[in-house]
mmCIF file of C-alpha atoms in Angstrom:
data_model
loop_
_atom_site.group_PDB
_atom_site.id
_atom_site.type_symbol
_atom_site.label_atom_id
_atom_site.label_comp_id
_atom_site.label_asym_id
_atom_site.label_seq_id
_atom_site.Cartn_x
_atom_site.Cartn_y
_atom_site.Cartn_z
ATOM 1 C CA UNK A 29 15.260 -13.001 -10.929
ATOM 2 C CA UNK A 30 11.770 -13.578 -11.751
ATOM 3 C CA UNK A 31 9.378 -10.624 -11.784
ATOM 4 C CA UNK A 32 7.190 -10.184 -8.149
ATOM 5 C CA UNK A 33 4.003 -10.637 -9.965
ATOM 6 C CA UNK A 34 2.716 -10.878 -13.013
ATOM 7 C CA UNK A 35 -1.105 -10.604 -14.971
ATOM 8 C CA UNK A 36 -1.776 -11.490 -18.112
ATOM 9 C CA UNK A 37 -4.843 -11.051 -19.595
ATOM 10 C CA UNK A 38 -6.820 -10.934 -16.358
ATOM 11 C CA UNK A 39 -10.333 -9.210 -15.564
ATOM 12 C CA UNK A 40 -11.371 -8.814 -11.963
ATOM 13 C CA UNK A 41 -15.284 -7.754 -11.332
ATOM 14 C CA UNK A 42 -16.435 -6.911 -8.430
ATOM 15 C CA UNK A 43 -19.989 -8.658 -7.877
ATOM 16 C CA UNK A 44 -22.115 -7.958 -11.521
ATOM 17 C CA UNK A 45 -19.290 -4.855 -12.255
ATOM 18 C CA UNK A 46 -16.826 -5.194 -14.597
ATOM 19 C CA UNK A 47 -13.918 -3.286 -11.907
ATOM 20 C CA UNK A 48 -10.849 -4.372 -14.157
ATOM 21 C CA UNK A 49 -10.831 -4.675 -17.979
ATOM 22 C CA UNK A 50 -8.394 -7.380 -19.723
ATOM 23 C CA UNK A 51 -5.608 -6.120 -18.793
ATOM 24 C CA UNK A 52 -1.670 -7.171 -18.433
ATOM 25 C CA UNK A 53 1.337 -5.822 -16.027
ATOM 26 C CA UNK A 54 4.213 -7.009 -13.788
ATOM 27 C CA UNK A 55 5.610 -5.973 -10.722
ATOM 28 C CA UNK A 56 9.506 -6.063 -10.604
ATOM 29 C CA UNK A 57 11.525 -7.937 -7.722
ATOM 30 C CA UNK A 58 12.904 -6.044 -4.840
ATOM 31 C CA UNK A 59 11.049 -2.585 -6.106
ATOM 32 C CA UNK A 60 8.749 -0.380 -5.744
ATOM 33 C CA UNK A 61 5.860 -0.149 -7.758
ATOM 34 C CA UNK A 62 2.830 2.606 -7.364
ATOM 35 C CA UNK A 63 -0.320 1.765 -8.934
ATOM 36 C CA UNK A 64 -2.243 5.759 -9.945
ATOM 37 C CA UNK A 65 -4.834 6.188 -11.624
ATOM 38 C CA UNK A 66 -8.191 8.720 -10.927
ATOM 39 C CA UNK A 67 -10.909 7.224 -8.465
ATOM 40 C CA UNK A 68 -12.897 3.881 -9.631
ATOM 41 C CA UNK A 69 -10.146 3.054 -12.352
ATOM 42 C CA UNK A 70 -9.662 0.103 -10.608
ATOM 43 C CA UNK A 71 -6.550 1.232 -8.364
ATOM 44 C CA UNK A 72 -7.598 -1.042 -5.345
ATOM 45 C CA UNK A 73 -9.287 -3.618 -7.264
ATOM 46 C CA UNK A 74 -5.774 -4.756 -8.660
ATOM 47 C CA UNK A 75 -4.662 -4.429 -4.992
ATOM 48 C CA UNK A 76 -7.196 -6.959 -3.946
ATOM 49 C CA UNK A 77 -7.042 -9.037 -6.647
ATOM 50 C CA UNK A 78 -2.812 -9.291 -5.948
ATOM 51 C CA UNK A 79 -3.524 -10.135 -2.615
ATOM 52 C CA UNK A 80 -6.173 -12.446 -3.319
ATOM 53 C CA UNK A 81 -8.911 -10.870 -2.069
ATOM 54 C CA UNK A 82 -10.771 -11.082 -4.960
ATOM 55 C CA UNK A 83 -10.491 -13.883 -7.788
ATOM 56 C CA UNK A 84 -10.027 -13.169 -10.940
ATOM 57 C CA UNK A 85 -12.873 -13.749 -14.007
ATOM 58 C CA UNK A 86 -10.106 -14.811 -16.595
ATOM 59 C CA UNK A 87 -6.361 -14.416 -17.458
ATOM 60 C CA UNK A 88 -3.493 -15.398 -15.092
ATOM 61 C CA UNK A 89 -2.321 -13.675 -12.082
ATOM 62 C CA UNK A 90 1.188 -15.120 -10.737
ATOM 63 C CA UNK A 91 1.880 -13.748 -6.944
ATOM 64 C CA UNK A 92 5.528 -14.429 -6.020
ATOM 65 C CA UNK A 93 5.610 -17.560 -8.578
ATOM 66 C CA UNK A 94 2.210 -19.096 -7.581
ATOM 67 C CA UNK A 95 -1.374 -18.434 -7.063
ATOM 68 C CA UNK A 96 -1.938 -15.071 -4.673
ATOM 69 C CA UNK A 97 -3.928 -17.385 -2.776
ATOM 70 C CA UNK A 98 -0.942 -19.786 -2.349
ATOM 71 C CA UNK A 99 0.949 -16.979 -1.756
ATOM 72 C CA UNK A 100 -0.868 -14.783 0.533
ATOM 73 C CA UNK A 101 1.098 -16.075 3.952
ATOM 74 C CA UNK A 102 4.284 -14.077 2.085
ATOM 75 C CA UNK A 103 1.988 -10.821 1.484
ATOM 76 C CA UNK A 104 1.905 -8.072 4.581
ATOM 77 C CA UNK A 105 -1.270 -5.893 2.862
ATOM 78 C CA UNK A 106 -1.846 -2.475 4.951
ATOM 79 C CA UNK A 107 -5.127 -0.848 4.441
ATOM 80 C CA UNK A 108 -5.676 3.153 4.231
ATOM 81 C CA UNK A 109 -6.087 3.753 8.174
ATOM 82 C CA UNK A 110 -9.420 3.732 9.835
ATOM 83 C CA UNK A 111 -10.455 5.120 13.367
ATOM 84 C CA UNK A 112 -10.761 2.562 15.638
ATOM 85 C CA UNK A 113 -13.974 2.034 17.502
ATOM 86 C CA UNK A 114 -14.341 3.404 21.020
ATOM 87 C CA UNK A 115 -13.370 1.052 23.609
ATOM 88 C CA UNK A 116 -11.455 -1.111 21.441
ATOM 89 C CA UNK A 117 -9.277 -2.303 24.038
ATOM 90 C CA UNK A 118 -5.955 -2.888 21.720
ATOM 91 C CA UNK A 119 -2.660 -1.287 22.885
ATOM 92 C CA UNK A 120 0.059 -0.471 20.039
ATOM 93 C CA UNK A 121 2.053 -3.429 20.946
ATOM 94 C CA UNK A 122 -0.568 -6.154 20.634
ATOM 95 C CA UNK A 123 -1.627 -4.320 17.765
ATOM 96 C CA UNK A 124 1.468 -5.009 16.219
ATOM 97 C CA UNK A 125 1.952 -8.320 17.300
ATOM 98 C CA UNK A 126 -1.071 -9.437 15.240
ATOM 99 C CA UNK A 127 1.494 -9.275 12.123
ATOM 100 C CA UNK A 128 2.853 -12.242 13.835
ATOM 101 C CA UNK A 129 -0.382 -14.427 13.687
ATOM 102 C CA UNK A 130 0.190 -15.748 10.512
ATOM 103 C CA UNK A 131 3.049 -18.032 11.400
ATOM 104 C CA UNK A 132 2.314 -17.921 15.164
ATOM 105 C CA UNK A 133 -1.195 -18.939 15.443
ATOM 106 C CA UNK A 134 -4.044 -18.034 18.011
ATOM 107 C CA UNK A 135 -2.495 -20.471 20.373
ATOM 108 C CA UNK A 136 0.591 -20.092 20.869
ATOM 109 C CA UNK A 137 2.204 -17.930 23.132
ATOM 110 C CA UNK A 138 4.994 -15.243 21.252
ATOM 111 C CA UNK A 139 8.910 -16.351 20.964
ATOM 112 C CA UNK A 140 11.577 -14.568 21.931
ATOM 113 C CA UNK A 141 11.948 -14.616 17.828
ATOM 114 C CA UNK A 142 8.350 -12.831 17.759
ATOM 115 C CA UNK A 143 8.866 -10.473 20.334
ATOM 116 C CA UNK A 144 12.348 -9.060 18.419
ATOM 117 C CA UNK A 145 10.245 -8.489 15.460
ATOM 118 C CA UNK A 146 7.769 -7.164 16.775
ATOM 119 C CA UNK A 147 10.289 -4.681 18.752
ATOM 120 C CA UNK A 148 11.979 -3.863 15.423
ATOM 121 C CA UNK A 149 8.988 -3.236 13.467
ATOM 122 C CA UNK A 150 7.910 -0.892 16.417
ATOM 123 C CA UNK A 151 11.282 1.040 16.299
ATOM 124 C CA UNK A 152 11.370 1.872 12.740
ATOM 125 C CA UNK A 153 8.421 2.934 12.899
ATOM 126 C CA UNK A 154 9.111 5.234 15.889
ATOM 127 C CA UNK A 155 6.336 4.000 18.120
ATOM 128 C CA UNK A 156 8.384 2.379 20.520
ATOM 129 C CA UNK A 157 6.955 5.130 23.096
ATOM 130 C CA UNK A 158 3.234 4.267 22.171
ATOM 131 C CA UNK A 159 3.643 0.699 23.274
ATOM 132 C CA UNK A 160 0.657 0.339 26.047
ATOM 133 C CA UNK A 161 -1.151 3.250 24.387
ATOM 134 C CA UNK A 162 -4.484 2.209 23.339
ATOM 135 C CA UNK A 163 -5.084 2.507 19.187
ATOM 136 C CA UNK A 164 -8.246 5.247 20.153
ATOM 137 C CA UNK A 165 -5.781 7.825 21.883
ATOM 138 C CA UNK A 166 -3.301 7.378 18.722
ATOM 139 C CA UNK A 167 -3.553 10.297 16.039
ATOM 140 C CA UNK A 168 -4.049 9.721 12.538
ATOM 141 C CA UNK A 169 -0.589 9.151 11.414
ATOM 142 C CA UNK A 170 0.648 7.390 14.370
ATOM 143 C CA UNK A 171 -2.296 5.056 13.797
ATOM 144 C CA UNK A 172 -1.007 4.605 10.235
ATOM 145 C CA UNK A 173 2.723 3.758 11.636
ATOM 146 C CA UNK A 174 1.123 1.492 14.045
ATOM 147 C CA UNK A 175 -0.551 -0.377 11.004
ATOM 148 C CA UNK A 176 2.769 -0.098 8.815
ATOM 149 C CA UNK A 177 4.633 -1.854 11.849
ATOM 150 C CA UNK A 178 2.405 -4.496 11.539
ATOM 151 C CA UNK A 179 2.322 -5.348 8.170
ATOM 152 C CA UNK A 180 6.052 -5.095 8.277
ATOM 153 C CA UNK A 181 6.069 -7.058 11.800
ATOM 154 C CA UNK A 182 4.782 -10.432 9.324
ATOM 155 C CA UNK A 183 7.294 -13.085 7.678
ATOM 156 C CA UNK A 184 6.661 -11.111 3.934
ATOM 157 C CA UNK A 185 8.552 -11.114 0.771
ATOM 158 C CA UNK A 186 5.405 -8.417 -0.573
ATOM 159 C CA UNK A 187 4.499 -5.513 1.033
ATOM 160 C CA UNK A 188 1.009 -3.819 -0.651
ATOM 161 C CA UNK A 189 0.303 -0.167 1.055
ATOM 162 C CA UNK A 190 -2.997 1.492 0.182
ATOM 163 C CA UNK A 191 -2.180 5.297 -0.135
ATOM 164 C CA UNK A 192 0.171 5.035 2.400
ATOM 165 C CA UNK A 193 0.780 8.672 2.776
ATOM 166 C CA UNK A 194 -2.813 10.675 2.019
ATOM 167 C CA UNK A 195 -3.285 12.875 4.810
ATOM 168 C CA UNK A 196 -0.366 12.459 7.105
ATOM 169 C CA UNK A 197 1.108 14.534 9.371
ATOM 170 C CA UNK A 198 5.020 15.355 8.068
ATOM 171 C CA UNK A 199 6.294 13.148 10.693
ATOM 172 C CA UNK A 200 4.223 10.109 9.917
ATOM 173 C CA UNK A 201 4.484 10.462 6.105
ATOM 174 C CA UNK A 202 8.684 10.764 6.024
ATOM 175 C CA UNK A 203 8.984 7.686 8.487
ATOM 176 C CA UNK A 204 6.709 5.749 6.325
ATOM 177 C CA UNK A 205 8.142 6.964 3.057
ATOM 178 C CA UNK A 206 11.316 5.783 4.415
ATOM 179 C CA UNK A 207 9.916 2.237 5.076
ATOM 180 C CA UNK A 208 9.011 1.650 1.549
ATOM 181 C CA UNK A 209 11.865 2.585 0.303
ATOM 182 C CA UNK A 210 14.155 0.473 2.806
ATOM 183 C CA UNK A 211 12.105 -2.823 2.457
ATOM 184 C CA UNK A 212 13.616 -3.237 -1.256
ATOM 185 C CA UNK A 213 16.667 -3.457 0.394
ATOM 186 C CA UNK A 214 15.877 -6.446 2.245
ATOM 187 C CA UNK A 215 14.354 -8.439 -0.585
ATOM 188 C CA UNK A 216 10.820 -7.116 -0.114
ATOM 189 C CA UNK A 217 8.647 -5.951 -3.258
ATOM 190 C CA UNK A 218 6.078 -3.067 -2.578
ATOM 191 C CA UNK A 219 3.124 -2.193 -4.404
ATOM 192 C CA UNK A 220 1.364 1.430 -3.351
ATOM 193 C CA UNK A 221 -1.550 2.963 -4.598
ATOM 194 C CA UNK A 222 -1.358 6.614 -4.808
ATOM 195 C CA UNK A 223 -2.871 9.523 -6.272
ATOM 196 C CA UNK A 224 0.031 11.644 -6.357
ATOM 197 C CA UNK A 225 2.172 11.998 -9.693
ATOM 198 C CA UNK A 226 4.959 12.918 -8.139
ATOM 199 C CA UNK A 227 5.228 10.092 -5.707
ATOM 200 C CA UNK A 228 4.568 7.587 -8.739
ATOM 201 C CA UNK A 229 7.198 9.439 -10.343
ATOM 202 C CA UNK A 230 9.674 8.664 -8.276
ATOM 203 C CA UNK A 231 8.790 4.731 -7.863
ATOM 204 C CA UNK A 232 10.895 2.229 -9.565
ATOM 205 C CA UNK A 233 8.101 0.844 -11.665
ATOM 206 C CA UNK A 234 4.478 2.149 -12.546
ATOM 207 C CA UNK A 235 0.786 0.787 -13.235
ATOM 208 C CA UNK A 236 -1.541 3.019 -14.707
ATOM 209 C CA UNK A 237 -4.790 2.082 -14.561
ATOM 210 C CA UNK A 238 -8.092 3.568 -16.357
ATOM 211 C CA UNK A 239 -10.635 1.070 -16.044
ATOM 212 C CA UNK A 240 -7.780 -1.934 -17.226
ATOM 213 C CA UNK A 241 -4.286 -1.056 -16.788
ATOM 214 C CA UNK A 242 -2.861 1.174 -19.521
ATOM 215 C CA UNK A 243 0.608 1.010 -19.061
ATOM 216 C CA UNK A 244 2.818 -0.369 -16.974
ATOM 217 C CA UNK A 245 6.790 0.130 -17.225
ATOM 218 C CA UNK A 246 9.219 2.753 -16.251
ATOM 219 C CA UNK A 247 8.012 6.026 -14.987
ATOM 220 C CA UNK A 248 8.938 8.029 -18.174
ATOM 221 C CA UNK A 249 7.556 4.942 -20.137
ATOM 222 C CA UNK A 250 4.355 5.228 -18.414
ATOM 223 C CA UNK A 251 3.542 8.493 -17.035
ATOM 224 C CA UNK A 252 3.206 9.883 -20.860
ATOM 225 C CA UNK A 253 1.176 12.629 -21.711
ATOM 226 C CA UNK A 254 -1.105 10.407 -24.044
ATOM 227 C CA UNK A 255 -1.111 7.546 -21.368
ATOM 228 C CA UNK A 256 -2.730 10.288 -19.098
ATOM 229 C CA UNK A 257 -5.529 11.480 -21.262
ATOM 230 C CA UNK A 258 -6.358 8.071 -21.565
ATOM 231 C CA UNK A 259 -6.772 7.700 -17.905
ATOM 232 C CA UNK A 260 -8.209 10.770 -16.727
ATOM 233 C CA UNK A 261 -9.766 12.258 -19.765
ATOM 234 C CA UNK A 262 -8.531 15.084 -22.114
ATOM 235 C CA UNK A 263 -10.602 17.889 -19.727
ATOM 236 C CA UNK A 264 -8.930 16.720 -16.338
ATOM 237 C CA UNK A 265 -5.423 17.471 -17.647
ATOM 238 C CA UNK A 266 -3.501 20.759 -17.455
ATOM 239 C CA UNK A 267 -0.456 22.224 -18.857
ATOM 240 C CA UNK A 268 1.036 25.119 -16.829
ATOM 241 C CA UNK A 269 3.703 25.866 -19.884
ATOM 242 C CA UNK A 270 4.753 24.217 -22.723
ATOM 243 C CA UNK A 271 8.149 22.940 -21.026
ATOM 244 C CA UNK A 272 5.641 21.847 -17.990
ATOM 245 C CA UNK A 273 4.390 17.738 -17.559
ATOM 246 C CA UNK A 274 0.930 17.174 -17.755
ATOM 247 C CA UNK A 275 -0.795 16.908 -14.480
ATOM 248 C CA UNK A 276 -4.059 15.506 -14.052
ATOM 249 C CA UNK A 277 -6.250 18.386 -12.249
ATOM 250 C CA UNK A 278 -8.177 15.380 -10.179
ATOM 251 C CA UNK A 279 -8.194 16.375 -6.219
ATOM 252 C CA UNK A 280 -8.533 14.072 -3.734
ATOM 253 C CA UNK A 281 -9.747 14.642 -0.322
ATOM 254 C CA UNK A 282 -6.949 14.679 2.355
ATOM 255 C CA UNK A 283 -8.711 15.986 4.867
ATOM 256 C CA UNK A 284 -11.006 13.252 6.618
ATOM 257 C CA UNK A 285 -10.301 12.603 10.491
ATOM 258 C CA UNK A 286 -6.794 13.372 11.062
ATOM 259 C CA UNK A 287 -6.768 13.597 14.300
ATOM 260 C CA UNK A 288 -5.000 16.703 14.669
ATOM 261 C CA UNK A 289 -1.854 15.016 13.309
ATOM 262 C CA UNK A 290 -1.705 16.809 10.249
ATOM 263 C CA UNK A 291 1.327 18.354 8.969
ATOM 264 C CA UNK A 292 0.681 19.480 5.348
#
């Protein structure tokens, strides 16, 4: 089987920046992939650029065998979660139903066929309860599930989470953890972006990125100590012991608007 995606030789900027040196990668079929790297190395850029977002300057990027423009009605991308503005007036449910647009259309009224995905999407994402709930009286995490259920709600053979799991509550962060590593299982690729080493550890596949991508392959192949130091810098990495990986020292803030839904 074909790999997901793969990028050879392609720079993304983003306006008169450079965001992405020449760099090359591939995603694996029916995996999952986590893109780390420290802040500004280019993490979401790649996202983007997968999702065709942004263009590239050069190379070739191949999305599920064509152009991610050509491909982008097969990608279901969920964004790091945002508070809604007051008064938005969506509930959960039509929230979640806007996965479905893509195939159904502004115009068209939902099919029994959209309705059961949307109902499935809701359930395993244990939000079934929050249906007529409006998105402003949702915490942080169940706002995150709600935007999980959508993505996963669209027709998608590539699911692309941005650091699906900063700053949730327990509750939200194991039901989404469980998500990404179900939707292999029913042909899906996913791409995350994450911060955490352990979480990229445990992926299938990993990108790290530094400014271009400096590896990508197998965890152990990948997460190297020299591969590190490359991408965060000799003085952001620590050794607790000698038998002890290296960890970059980087910290990343977890703690904006929660909601009062976190758990850890």
């Amino acid at each position: 089987m074909p790999d997901a995606v793969v990028g050879r030789h392609i720079v993304v900027s983003r306006g008169d920046t450079v965001a992405l040196r020449e760099s090359d990668f591939t995603v694996p079929p029916g995996s999952i992939t986590a893109i780390i790297g420290p802040n500004g190395s280019g993490k979401s850029t790649l996202m983007h650029a997968i999702a065709g977002l942004l263009p590239i300057d050069s190379g070739a990027l191949s999305v599920l065998g064509a152009t991610p423009q050509q491909s982008q009605p097969r990608i279901a991308y969920v964004l790091q979660y945002s508070t809604p503005q007051k008064g938005t007036p969506l509930t959960v449910e039509e929230t979640v139903m806007m996965g479905r647009y893509p195939t159904l259309g502004f115009l068209r009224r939902p099919s029994s066929h959209d309705r059961d995905r949307v109902r499935s999407a809701m359930e395993r994402l244990d939000i079934t309860h929050l249906a007529r709930r409006h998105l402003t009286e949702l915490s942080g995490g169940q706002r995150q599930r709600v935007y999980v259920a959508q993505g996963i709600a669209q027709d998608h053979t590539l699911l692309l989470l941005d650091e699906p799991l900063t700053g949730l509550d327990i509750t939200s962060a194991k039901t989404i953890d469980g998500i990404i590593h179900d939707e292999p299982e029913h042909g899906c690729s996913v791409i995350l972006t994450t911060h955490d080493l352990e979480e990229a550890q445990a992926a299938d596949h990993v990108i790290l990125t530094g400014g271009r991508v400096i590896a990508s392959g197998a965890p152990g192949e990948v997460l190297t100590r020299e591969n590190l130091a490359e991408a965060y810098g000799l003085g952001a990495l620590h050794d607790h012991d000698d038998a002890a990986p290296l960890l970059p020292t980087e910290h990343h803030d977890h703690s904006h608007d929660h909601g009062g839904d976190r758990g850890f």
